[in-house]
Amino acid sequence: MLFSKKRKSFLDNLPIHVGIIMDGNGRWATQRGLPRNVGHKEGVNALYRVVKALKKFGIKYLSVFAFSTENWKRSKEEIDGIFNLVKENINFDSPKFKDEDIKLVTSGDITKFPDELRTSLEETIERTKDKNGFVLNLAVNYGGRMDIVQAVNNLIKQGKKSITEEDIINNLYTKDLPPLDFVIRASGEQRISNFMLYQMAYSELYFPKTLWPDFNEKEIEKCLIEFSKRKRRYGGIK
Ligand code: FPP
């Protein structure tokens, strides 16, 4: 048997779609007297560990906040560092993600990215479109408010005079994904920071203190145990 008896109960109540705000990379690096980009680099290793763990536990969808519409305010050095990490790791040719049965999708306006990065993302999206073991949704140049605005603009272009919730859902960047069941923000900060606002309307939220670069299978298991204890009522009475 793959899992012990004690660990088994949380597996009966797993989220389908997990969202993660990968916070604390900068603090992780600063605490060690290292440049912030070293924290982001460790953040990629944490992402890899977490993807592996989620796959092992049977979870199918993960959305991660890799670059927000507000992150352009950071130094050019830090932005270039994050872009390089995305380019080098998310092409799935890197030893970490190679051979994993993962479909890459993105949420956000990647047309604003340098050509090389945008092309690399587009190529990986195309190359992995038929994989079905796991879906990694990279939120890049993404903001929850802009996602809703671009959905409404799409609907205006379609000539809609009035719209429904379904119309919005079907025009968000995440139109092919289920709603978020569980949103984790690493590092103890208790904010949503314009992550997937519409998609998390009925998400359970969790704010573990662990900084993102320290995330591993054990930590993600703790998060899933926490989720398994939540009683979701969706506004009703149980
Ligand atoms: C938040 O930590 C993290 C980010 C803004 C960037 C996250 C990016 C990565 C993990 C690398 C992206 C690469 C891939 C392959 C997905 P922070 O810098 O705000 O940390 P702090 O709050 O401690 O300063």
CSV table of C-alpha atoms and ligand atoms in Angstrom, one decimal:
chain,number,residue,atom,x,y,z
A,1,MET,CA,0.0,0.0,0.0
A,2,LEU,CA,1.3,3.4,-1.0
A,3,PHE,CA,0.0,5.4,2.1
A,4,SER,CA,-0.1,4.5,5.8
A,5,LYS,CA,-3.5,4.3,7.6
A,6,LYS,CA,-2.9,7.6,9.4
A,7,ARG,CA,-2.2,9.5,6.2
A,8,LYS,CA,-5.1,7.9,4.3
A,9,SER,CA,-8.0,9.9,5.7
A,10,PHE,CA,-7.0,13.2,4.1
A,11,LEU,CA,-6.8,11.5,0.7
A,12,ASP,CA,-10.6,11.0,0.9
A,13,ASN,CA,-11.2,14.7,0.8
A,14,LEU,CA,-8.7,16.3,-1.6
A,15,PRO,CA,-9.1,19.5,-3.5
A,16,ILE,CA,-9.3,19.2,-7.3
A,17,HIS,CA,-7.7,22.5,-8.1
A,18,VAL,CA,-5.0,24.1,-5.8
A,19,GLY,CA,-3.8,27.6,-6.1
A,20,ILE,CA,-0.5,28.8,-4.6
A,21,ILE,CA,0.8,32.2,-3.9
A,22,MET,CA,4.6,31.4,-3.8
A,23,ASP,CA,5.5,34.1,-1.3
A,24,GLY,CA,8.6,34.5,0.8
A,25,ASN,CA,11.4,33.9,-1.7
A,26,GLY,CA,12.9,37.4,-1.0
A,27,ARG,CA,12.9,36.9,2.7
A,28,TRP,CA,14.3,33.4,2.4
A,29,ALA,CA,17.3,34.8,0.5
A,30,THR,CA,17.7,37.9,2.7
A,31,GLN,CA,17.8,35.8,5.9
A,32,ARG,CA,20.8,34.0,4.4
A,33,GLY,CA,22.5,37.2,3.1
A,34,LEU,CA,21.9,36.1,-0.5
A,35,PRO,CA,20.5,38.1,-3.4
A,36,ARG,CA,16.7,37.9,-3.8
A,37,ASN,CA,17.0,36.0,-7.1
A,38,VAL,CA,18.6,33.1,-5.2
A,39,GLY,CA,15.3,32.9,-3.3
A,40,HIS,CA,13.4,32.7,-6.6
A,41,LYS,CA,15.8,30.0,-7.8
A,42,GLU,CA,15.0,28.0,-4.7
A,43,GLY,CA,11.4,28.8,-5.3
A,44,VAL,CA,11.6,26.9,-8.6
A,45,ASN,CA,13.0,23.8,-6.7
A,46,ALA,CA,10.1,24.1,-4.3
A,47,LEU,CA,7.6,24.3,-7.2
A,48,TYR,CA,9.1,21.1,-8.6
A,49,ARG,CA,8.8,19.3,-5.2
A,50,VAL,CA,5.3,20.5,-4.8
A,51,VAL,CA,4.2,19.4,-8.3
A,52,LYS,CA,5.6,16.0,-7.6
A,53,ALA,CA,3.9,15.7,-4.3
A,54,LEU,CA,0.5,16.9,-5.6
A,55,LYS,CA,0.8,14.4,-8.5
A,56,LYS,CA,1.6,11.6,-6.0
A,57,PHE,CA,-1.5,12.5,-3.9
A,58,GLY,CA,-3.7,12.4,-7.0
A,59,ILE,CA,-4.3,16.1,-7.5
A,60,LYS,CA,-4.8,17.2,-11.1
A,61,TYR,CA,-4.7,21.0,-11.2
A,62,LEU,CA,-2.2,23.5,-9.8
A,63,SER,CA,-2.3,27.3,-10.5
A,64,VAL,CA,0.7,29.2,-9.2
A,65,PHE,CA,1.3,33.0,-9.1
A,66,ALA,CA,4.7,33.4,-10.8
A,67,PHE,CA,4.5,37.0,-11.9
A,68,SER,CA,1.8,39.5,-11.1
A,69,THR,CA,0.8,42.6,-13.0
A,70,GLU,CA,2.2,44.5,-10.0
A,71,ASN,CA,5.6,42.7,-10.1
A,72,TRP,CA,6.7,45.1,-13.0
A,73,LYS,CA,7.5,47.6,-10.1
A,74,ARG,CA,10.5,45.4,-9.0
A,75,SER,CA,14.0,46.1,-10.2
A,76,LYS,CA,15.0,45.2,-13.7
A,77,GLU,CA,17.5,42.7,-12.3
A,78,GLU,CA,14.9,40.9,-10.3
A,79,ILE,CA,12.4,40.8,-13.2
A,80,ASP,CA,15.0,39.5,-15.6
A,81,GLY,CA,16.0,36.9,-13.0
A,82,ILE,CA,12.4,35.7,-12.7
A,83,PHE,CA,11.9,35.7,-16.5
A,84,ASN,CA,15.1,33.6,-16.9
A,85,LEU,CA,14.0,31.1,-14.4
A,86,VAL,CA,10.6,30.7,-16.1
A,87,LYS,CA,12.4,30.4,-19.5
A,88,GLU,CA,15.0,27.9,-18.3
A,89,ASN,CA,12.6,25.6,-16.3
A,90,ILE,CA,9.2,25.8,-17.8
A,91,ASN,CA,10.2,24.7,-21.2
A,92,PHE,CA,10.1,21.2,-19.6
A,93,ASP,CA,13.3,20.3,-21.3
A,94,SER,CA,15.1,21.0,-18.1
A,95,PRO,CA,16.1,17.9,-16.1
A,96,LYS,CA,13.5,18.8,-13.4
A,97,PHE,CA,10.3,18.8,-15.4
A,98,LYS,CA,11.4,16.6,-18.4
A,99,ASP,CA,9.5,13.4,-18.7
A,100,GLU,CA,6.8,14.5,-16.2
A,101,ASP,CA,3.3,14.0,-17.6
A,102,ILE,CA,2.4,17.7,-17.3
A,103,LYS,CA,0.3,20.0,-19.5
A,104,LEU,CA,1.4,23.6,-19.2
A,105,VAL,CA,-1.1,26.4,-19.5
A,106,THR,CA,-0.7,30.1,-18.7
A,107,SER,CA,-3.0,32.7,-17.3
A,108,GLY,CA,-2.1,36.3,-18.0
A,109,ASP,CA,-1.0,38.7,-20.8
A,110,ILE,CA,2.2,37.1,-22.1
A,111,THR,CA,2.2,39.3,-25.1
A,112,LYS,CA,4.0,41.9,-22.9
A,113,PHE,CA,6.9,39.5,-22.3
A,114,PRO,CA,10.3,39.5,-24.2
A,115,ASP,CA,9.9,37.5,-27.4
A,116,GLU,CA,12.2,34.7,-26.4
A,117,LEU,CA,10.2,34.1,-23.2
A,118,ARG,CA,6.8,34.3,-24.8
A,119,THR,CA,7.9,32.0,-27.6
A,120,SER,CA,9.3,29.5,-25.2
A,121,LEU,CA,6.1,29.5,-23.2
A,122,GLU,CA,4.0,29.1,-26.3
A,123,GLU,CA,6.1,26.2,-27.6
A,124,THR,CA,5.8,24.4,-24.3
A,125,ILE,CA,2.0,25.0,-24.2
A,126,GLU,CA,1.7,23.5,-27.8
A,127,ARG,CA,4.0,20.6,-27.1
A,128,THR,CA,2.3,19.5,-23.9
A,129,LYS,CA,-1.3,20.2,-24.9
A,130,ASP,CA,-2.2,16.4,-25.1
A,131,LYS,CA,-0.7,15.5,-21.7
A,132,ASN,CA,-3.2,14.6,-19.1
A,133,GLY,CA,-1.5,13.5,-15.9
A,134,PHE,CA,-1.4,17.0,-14.4
A,135,VAL,CA,-2.1,20.6,-15.4
A,136,LEU,CA,0.3,23.3,-14.3
A,137,ASN,CA,-1.3,26.8,-14.8
A,138,LEU,CA,1.4,29.5,-14.6
A,139,ALA,CA,-0.2,32.8,-13.7
A,140,VAL,CA,2.2,35.2,-15.4
A,141,ASN,CA,1.7,39.0,-15.9
A,142,TYR,CA,-1.6,38.1,-14.3
A,143,GLY,CA,-4.0,40.0,-12.1
A,144,GLY,CA,-7.4,38.8,-10.9
A,145,ARG,CA,-9.0,42.2,-11.7
A,146,MET,CA,-7.5,42.4,-15.2
A,147,ASP,CA,-8.7,38.8,-15.8
A,148,ILE,CA,-12.3,39.8,-15.1
A,149,VAL,CA,-11.9,43.0,-17.2
A,150,GLN,CA,-10.5,41.0,-20.2
A,151,ALA,CA,-13.3,38.5,-19.9
A,152,VAL,CA,-15.9,41.3,-20.0
A,153,ASN,CA,-14.2,42.9,-22.9
A,154,ASN,CA,-14.3,39.6,-24.8
A,155,LEU,CA,-18.0,39.4,-24.1
A,156,ILE,CA,-18.5,43.0,-25.4
A,157,LYS,CA,-16.7,42.0,-28.5
A,158,GLN,CA,-19.1,39.0,-28.9
A,159,GLY,CA,-21.9,41.6,-28.9
A,160,LYS,CA,-23.4,40.6,-25.5
A,161,LYS,CA,-25.9,43.1,-24.0
A,162,SER,CA,-26.1,41.4,-20.7
A,163,ILE,CA,-24.0,38.7,-19.2
A,164,THR,CA,-24.3,35.8,-16.7
A,165,GLU,CA,-21.8,34.3,-14.3
A,166,GLU,CA,-21.3,31.4,-16.7
A,167,ASP,CA,-20.3,33.9,-19.4
A,168,ILE,CA,-17.6,35.4,-17.2
A,169,ILE,CA,-16.3,32.0,-16.2
A,170,ASN,CA,-16.1,30.9,-19.8
A,171,ASN,CA,-14.0,34.0,-20.7
A,172,LEU,CA,-11.5,34.0,-17.9
A,173,TYR,CA,-8.0,32.9,-18.7
A,174,THR,CA,-8.9,29.8,-16.7
A,175,LYS,CA,-11.9,28.9,-18.8
A,176,ASP,CA,-10.7,25.3,-19.2
A,177,LEU,CA,-9.9,24.7,-15.5
A,178,PRO,CA,-12.3,23.9,-12.6
A,179,PRO,CA,-12.7,26.5,-9.9
A,180,LEU,CA,-10.1,26.8,-7.2
A,181,ASP,CA,-10.9,24.6,-4.2
A,182,PHE,CA,-8.0,25.6,-2.1
A,183,VAL,CA,-5.6,28.6,-2.1
A,184,ILE,CA,-2.4,28.4,-0.1
A,185,ARG,CA,-0.2,31.5,0.5
A,186,ALA,CA,3.2,30.7,1.8
A,187,SER,CA,5.1,32.8,4.3
A,188,GLY,CA,2.3,33.6,6.7
A,189,GLU,CA,1.1,36.8,4.9
A,190,GLN,CA,-2.7,36.8,5.0
A,191,ARG,CA,-3.6,38.5,1.7
A,192,ILE,CA,-4.9,37.5,-1.7
A,193,SER,CA,-2.9,40.1,-3.6
A,194,ASN,CA,-5.1,40.1,-6.7
A,195,PHE,CA,-4.7,36.4,-7.4
A,196,MET,CA,-7.6,34.5,-9.1
A,197,LEU,CA,-10.4,36.6,-7.5
A,198,TYR,CA,-13.3,35.2,-9.5
A,199,GLN,CA,-12.0,31.6,-9.4
A,200,MET,CA,-11.5,31.6,-5.6
A,201,ALA,CA,-15.1,32.7,-4.7
A,202,TYR,CA,-15.6,29.5,-2.7
A,203,SER,CA,-12.0,28.4,-2.1
A,204,GLU,CA,-10.8,27.4,1.3
A,205,LEU,CA,-7.8,29.6,2.3
A,206,TYR,CA,-4.7,28.7,4.2
A,207,PHE,CA,-1.7,30.7,5.2
A,208,PRO,CA,1.1,28.5,6.5
A,209,LYS,CA,4.2,30.4,7.9
A,210,THR,CA,6.7,28.4,5.9
A,211,LEU,CA,8.5,30.5,3.3
A,212,TRP,CA,8.0,29.2,-0.3
A,213,PRO,CA,11.5,27.9,-0.9
A,214,ASP,CA,11.2,25.6,2.1
A,215,PHE,CA,8.0,24.0,0.7
A,216,ASN,CA,8.3,20.2,0.2
A,217,GLU,CA,6.1,17.1,0.2
A,218,LYS,CA,5.8,17.2,4.0
A,219,GLU,CA,4.6,20.8,4.0
A,220,ILE,CA,2.1,20.2,1.2
A,221,GLU,CA,0.8,17.2,3.0
A,222,LYS,CA,0.1,19.4,6.1
A,223,CYS,CA,-1.8,21.8,3.8
A,224,LEU,CA,-3.9,19.0,2.4
A,225,ILE,CA,-4.6,17.6,5.9
A,226,GLU,CA,-5.9,21.1,6.8
A,227,PHE,CA,-8.1,21.2,3.7
A,228,SER,CA,-9.5,17.8,4.5
A,229,LYS,CA,-10.8,19.1,7.8
A,230,ARG,CA,-12.7,22.0,6.3
A,231,LYS,CA,-16.5,21.7,6.0
A,232,ARG,CA,-17.5,23.4,2.8
A,233,ARG,CA,-21.1,24.7,2.8
A,234,TYR,CA,-21.2,27.1,-0.2
A,235,GLY,CA,-23.6,29.3,1.7
A,236,GLY,CA,-25.9,26.5,2.7
A,237,ILE,CA,-26.5,24.6,5.9
A,238,LYS,CA,-25.1,21.2,6.6
B,1,FPP,C1,7.0,36.2,-4.1
B,1,FPP,O1,8.1,36.2,-3.2
B,1,FPP,C2,7.5,35.5,-5.4
B,1,FPP,C3,7.4,36.1,-6.6
B,1,FPP,C4,7.0,37.4,-6.9
B,1,FPP,C5,8.0,35.3,-7.8
B,1,FPP,C6,7.7,33.9,-7.8
B,1,FPP,C7,8.6,33.3,-8.8
B,1,FPP,C8,9.2,32.1,-8.8
B,1,FPP,C9,9.0,31.1,-7.7
B,1,FPP,C10,10.1,31.7,-9.9
B,1,FPP,C11,9.3,31.6,-11.1
B,1,FPP,C12,9.7,30.6,-11.9
B,1,FPP,C13,9.0,29.5,-12.3
B,1,FPP,C14,9.6,28.5,-13.1
B,1,FPP,C15,7.5,29.4,-11.9
B,1,FPP,P1,8.7,37.6,-2.8
B,1,FPP,O2,9.8,37.9,-3.7
B,1,FPP,O3,7.6,38.7,-2.8
B,1,FPP,O4,9.2,37.3,-1.4
B,1,FPP,P2,9.2,38.3,-0.1
B,1,FPP,O5,7.8,38.7,0.2
B,1,FPP,O6,9.9,37.5,0.9
B,1,FPP,O7,10.1,39.5,-0.6
